[in-house]
mmCIF file of C-alpha atoms in Angstrom:
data_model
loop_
_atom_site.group_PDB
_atom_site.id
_atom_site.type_symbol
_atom_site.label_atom_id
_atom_site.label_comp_id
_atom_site.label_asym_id
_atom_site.label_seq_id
_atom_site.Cartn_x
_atom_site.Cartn_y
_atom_site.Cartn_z
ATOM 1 C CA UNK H 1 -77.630 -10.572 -49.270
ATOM 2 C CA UNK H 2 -76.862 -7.508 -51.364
ATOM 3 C CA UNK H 3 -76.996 -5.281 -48.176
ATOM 4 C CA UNK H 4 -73.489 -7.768 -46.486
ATOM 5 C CA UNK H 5 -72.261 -7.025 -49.566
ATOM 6 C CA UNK H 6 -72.240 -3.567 -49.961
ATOM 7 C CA UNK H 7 -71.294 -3.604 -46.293
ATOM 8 C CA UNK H 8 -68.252 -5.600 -47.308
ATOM 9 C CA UNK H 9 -67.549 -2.926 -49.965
ATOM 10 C CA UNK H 10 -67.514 -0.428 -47.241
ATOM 11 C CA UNK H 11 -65.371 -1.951 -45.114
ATOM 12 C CA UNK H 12 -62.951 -2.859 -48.403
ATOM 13 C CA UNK H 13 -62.545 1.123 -49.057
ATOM 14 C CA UNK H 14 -62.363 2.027 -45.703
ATOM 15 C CA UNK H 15 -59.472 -0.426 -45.093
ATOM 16 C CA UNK H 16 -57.733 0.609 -48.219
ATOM 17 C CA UNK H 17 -58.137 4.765 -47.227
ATOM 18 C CA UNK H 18 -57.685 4.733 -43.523
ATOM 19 C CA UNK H 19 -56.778 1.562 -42.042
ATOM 20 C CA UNK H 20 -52.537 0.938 -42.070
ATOM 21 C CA UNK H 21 -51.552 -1.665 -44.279
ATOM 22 C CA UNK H 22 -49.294 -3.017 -42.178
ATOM 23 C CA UNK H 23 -49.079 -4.112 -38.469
ATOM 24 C CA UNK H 24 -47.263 -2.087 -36.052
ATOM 25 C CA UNK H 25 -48.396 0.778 -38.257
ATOM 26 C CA UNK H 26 -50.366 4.034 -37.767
ATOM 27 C CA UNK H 27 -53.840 4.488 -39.381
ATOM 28 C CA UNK H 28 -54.330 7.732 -41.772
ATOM 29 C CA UNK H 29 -57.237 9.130 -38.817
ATOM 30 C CA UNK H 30 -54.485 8.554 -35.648
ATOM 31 C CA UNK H 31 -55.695 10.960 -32.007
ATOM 32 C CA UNK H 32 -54.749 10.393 -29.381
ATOM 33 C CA UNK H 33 -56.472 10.614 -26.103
ATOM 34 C CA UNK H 34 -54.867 9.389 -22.888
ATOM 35 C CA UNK H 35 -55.367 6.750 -21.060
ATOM 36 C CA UNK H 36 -58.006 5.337 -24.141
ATOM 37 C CA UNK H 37 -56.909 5.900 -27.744
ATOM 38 C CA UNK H 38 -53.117 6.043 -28.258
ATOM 39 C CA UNK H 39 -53.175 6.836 -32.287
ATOM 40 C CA UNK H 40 -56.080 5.595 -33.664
ATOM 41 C CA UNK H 41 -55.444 2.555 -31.530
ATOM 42 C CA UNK H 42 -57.514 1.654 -28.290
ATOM 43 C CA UNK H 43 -55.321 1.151 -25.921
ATOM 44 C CA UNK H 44 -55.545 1.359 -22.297
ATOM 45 C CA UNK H 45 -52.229 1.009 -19.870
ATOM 46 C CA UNK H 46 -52.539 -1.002 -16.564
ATOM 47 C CA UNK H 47 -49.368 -0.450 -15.482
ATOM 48 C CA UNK H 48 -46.002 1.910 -16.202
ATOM 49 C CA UNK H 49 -44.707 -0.814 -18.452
ATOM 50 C CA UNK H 50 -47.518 -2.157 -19.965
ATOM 51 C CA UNK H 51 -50.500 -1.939 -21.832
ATOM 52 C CA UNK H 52 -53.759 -3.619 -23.413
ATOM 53 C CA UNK H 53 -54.488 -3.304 -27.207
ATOM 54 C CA UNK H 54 -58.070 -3.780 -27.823
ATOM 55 C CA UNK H 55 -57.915 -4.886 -31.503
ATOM 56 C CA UNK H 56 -60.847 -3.761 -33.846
ATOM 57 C CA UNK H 57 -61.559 -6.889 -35.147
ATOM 58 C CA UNK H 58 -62.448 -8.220 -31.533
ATOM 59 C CA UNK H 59 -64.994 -5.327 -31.508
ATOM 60 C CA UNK H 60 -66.654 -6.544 -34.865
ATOM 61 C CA UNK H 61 -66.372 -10.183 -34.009
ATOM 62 C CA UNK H 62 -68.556 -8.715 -30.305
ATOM 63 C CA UNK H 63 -70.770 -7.048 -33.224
ATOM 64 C CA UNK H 64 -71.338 -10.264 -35.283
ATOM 65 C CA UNK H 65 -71.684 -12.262 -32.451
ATOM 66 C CA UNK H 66 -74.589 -9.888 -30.974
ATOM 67 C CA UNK H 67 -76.413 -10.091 -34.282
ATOM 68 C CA UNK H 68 -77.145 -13.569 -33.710
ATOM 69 C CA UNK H 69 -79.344 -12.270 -30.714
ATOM 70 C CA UNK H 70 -80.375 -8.978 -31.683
ATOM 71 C CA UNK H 71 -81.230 -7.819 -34.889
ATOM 72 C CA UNK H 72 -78.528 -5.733 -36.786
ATOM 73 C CA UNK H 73 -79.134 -4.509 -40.324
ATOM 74 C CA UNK H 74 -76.742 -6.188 -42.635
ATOM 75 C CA UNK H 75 -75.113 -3.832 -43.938
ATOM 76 C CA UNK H 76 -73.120 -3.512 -40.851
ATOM 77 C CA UNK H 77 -73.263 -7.296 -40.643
ATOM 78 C CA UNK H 78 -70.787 -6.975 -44.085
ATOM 79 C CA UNK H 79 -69.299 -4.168 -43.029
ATOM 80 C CA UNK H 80 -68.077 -5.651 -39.536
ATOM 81 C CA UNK H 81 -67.411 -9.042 -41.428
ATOM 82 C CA UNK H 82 -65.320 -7.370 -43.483
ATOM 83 C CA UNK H 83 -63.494 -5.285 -40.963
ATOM 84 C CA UNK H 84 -63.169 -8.686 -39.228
ATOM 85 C CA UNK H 85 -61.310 -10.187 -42.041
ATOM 86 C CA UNK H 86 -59.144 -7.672 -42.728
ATOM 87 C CA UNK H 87 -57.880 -7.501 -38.628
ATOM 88 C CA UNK H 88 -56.841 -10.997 -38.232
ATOM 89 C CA UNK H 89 -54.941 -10.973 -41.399
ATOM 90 C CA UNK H 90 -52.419 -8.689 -39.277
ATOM 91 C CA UNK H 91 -49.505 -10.565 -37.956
ATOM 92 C CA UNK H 92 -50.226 -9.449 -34.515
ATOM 93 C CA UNK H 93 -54.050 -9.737 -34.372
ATOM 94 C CA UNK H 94 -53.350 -11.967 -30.996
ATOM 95 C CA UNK H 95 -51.204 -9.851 -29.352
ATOM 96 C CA UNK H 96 -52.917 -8.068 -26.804
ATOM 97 C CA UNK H 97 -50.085 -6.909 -23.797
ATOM 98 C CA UNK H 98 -47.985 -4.943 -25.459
ATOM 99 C CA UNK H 99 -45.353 -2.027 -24.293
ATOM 100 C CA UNK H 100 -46.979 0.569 -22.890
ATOM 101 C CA UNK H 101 -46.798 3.250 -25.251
ATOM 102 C CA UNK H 102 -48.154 6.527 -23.714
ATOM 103 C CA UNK H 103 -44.264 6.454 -21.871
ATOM 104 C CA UNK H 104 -42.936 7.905 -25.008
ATOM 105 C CA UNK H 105 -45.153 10.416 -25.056
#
């Protein structure tokens, strides 16, 4: 149990110093890298208009979900728990076609 929660803890601080604390916003660590990460963000265009935004928390709910399976040490347990919690609090944690922004590059 102490391991989730220092994995919590983790994902707490690394929220607070890189992750933006708003939606729609940049995080602090923000390449880019056509056609995958658009800054900081994973997103991949399928067409000239529009795009797919693979949100982070969907990753770390794939990660929680796995652990149920295979075994995954619990600190990253907490620390995708936490990284969980803190995506779906965004406004647009559901919105997943969005404008495709690599045409503003």
């Amino acid at each position: 149990m102490i391991l989730i929660l220092i994995g919590l803890f983790i994902s707490f601080v690394y929220s607070i110093l890189i992750l933006p604390n708003n939606e729609g916003s940049e995080p602090i660590i923000n390449p880019t890298i056509y056609p995958f990460l658009y800054k900081g963000m994973i997103i991949v265009p399928y067409d000239k208009v529009n795009a797919i935004h693979f949100h982070h928390w969907v990753f770390y709910f794939l990660i929680l979900a796995i652990s149920f399976v295979i075994y995954i040490p619990k600190i990253i347990i907490g620390f995708s728990l936490g990284l969980l919690i803190q995506g779906i609090i965004y406004k647009d944690s559901t919105n997943f076609i969005i404008d495709n922004p690599y045409n503003k590059l």
